[in-house]
Amino acid sequence: MRKTGPDLQKAVPAIQRCRACRGQGFTKGVFFELDCAACDGTGWLGMDGMPVEPAALIRALGRRVTEAEQRLVNQVKASVWIEENNRRGPGGSHFTGD
Ligand SMILES: [Zn+2]
């Protein structure tokens, strides 16, 4: 499923959820919710543990969304296939001949 084109890899950094705020981008203070200092309030960090610049982060998130959508589509396809197979299963092949 890899696209050809040399710029895909360098444009999209590897990212991880910020552990300090559990990916929410803010931490709960006593009275206020504060922007998470570890990730600059984005909820995401590069694999080196440093905040990612916004443009690169957007590309990285976009790729994650695309992958997640693809996974969903595949799951739906798979469940439809299983459903159809089950329908054809018990009773479906039952043949009352003579
Ligand atoms: Zn954070």
PDB file of C-alpha atoms and ligand atoms in Angstrom, residues 18-27 36-45, ligand 1:
ATOM      1  CA  CYS A  18       1.825  12.970  24.790  1.00  0.00           C
ATOM      2  CA  ARG A  19       2.004  11.031  28.025  1.00  0.00           C
ATOM      3  CA  ALA A  20       1.980  14.091  30.261  1.00  0.00           C
ATOM      4  CA  CYS A  21      -1.588  14.995  29.239  1.00  0.00           C
ATOM      5  CA  ARG A  22      -2.611  11.583  27.808  1.00  0.00           C
ATOM      6  CA  GLY A  23      -3.024  13.139  24.382  1.00  0.00           C
ATOM      7  CA  GLN A  24      -5.550  15.713  25.493  1.00  0.00           C
ATOM      8  CA  GLY A  25      -3.345  18.769  25.126  1.00  0.00           C
ATOM      9  CA  PHE A  26      -4.166  20.119  28.540  1.00  0.00           C
ATOM     10  CA  THR A  27      -3.639  19.185  32.128  1.00  0.00           C
ATOM     11  CA  CYS A  36       0.156  20.990  28.449  1.00  0.00           C
ATOM     12  CA  ALA A  37       3.703  22.312  28.554  1.00  0.00           C
ATOM     13  CA  ALA A  38       5.231  19.062  27.303  1.00  0.00           C
ATOM     14  CA  CYS A  39       3.431  19.071  23.947  1.00  0.00           C
ATOM     15  CA  ASP A  40       2.538  22.765  23.551  1.00  0.00           C
ATOM     16  CA  GLY A  41      -1.107  21.873  23.993  1.00  0.00           C
ATOM     17  CA  THR A  42      -1.366  19.669  20.929  1.00  0.00           C
ATOM     18  CA  GLY A  43      -1.527  16.323  22.698  1.00  0.00           C
ATOM     19  CA  TRP A  44       1.156  14.918  20.414  1.00  0.00           C
ATOM     20  CA  LEU A  45       4.922  14.611  20.472  1.00  0.00           C
TER      21      LEU A  45
HETATM   22 ZN    ZN B   1       0.767  17.045  26.452  1.00  0.00          ZN
END
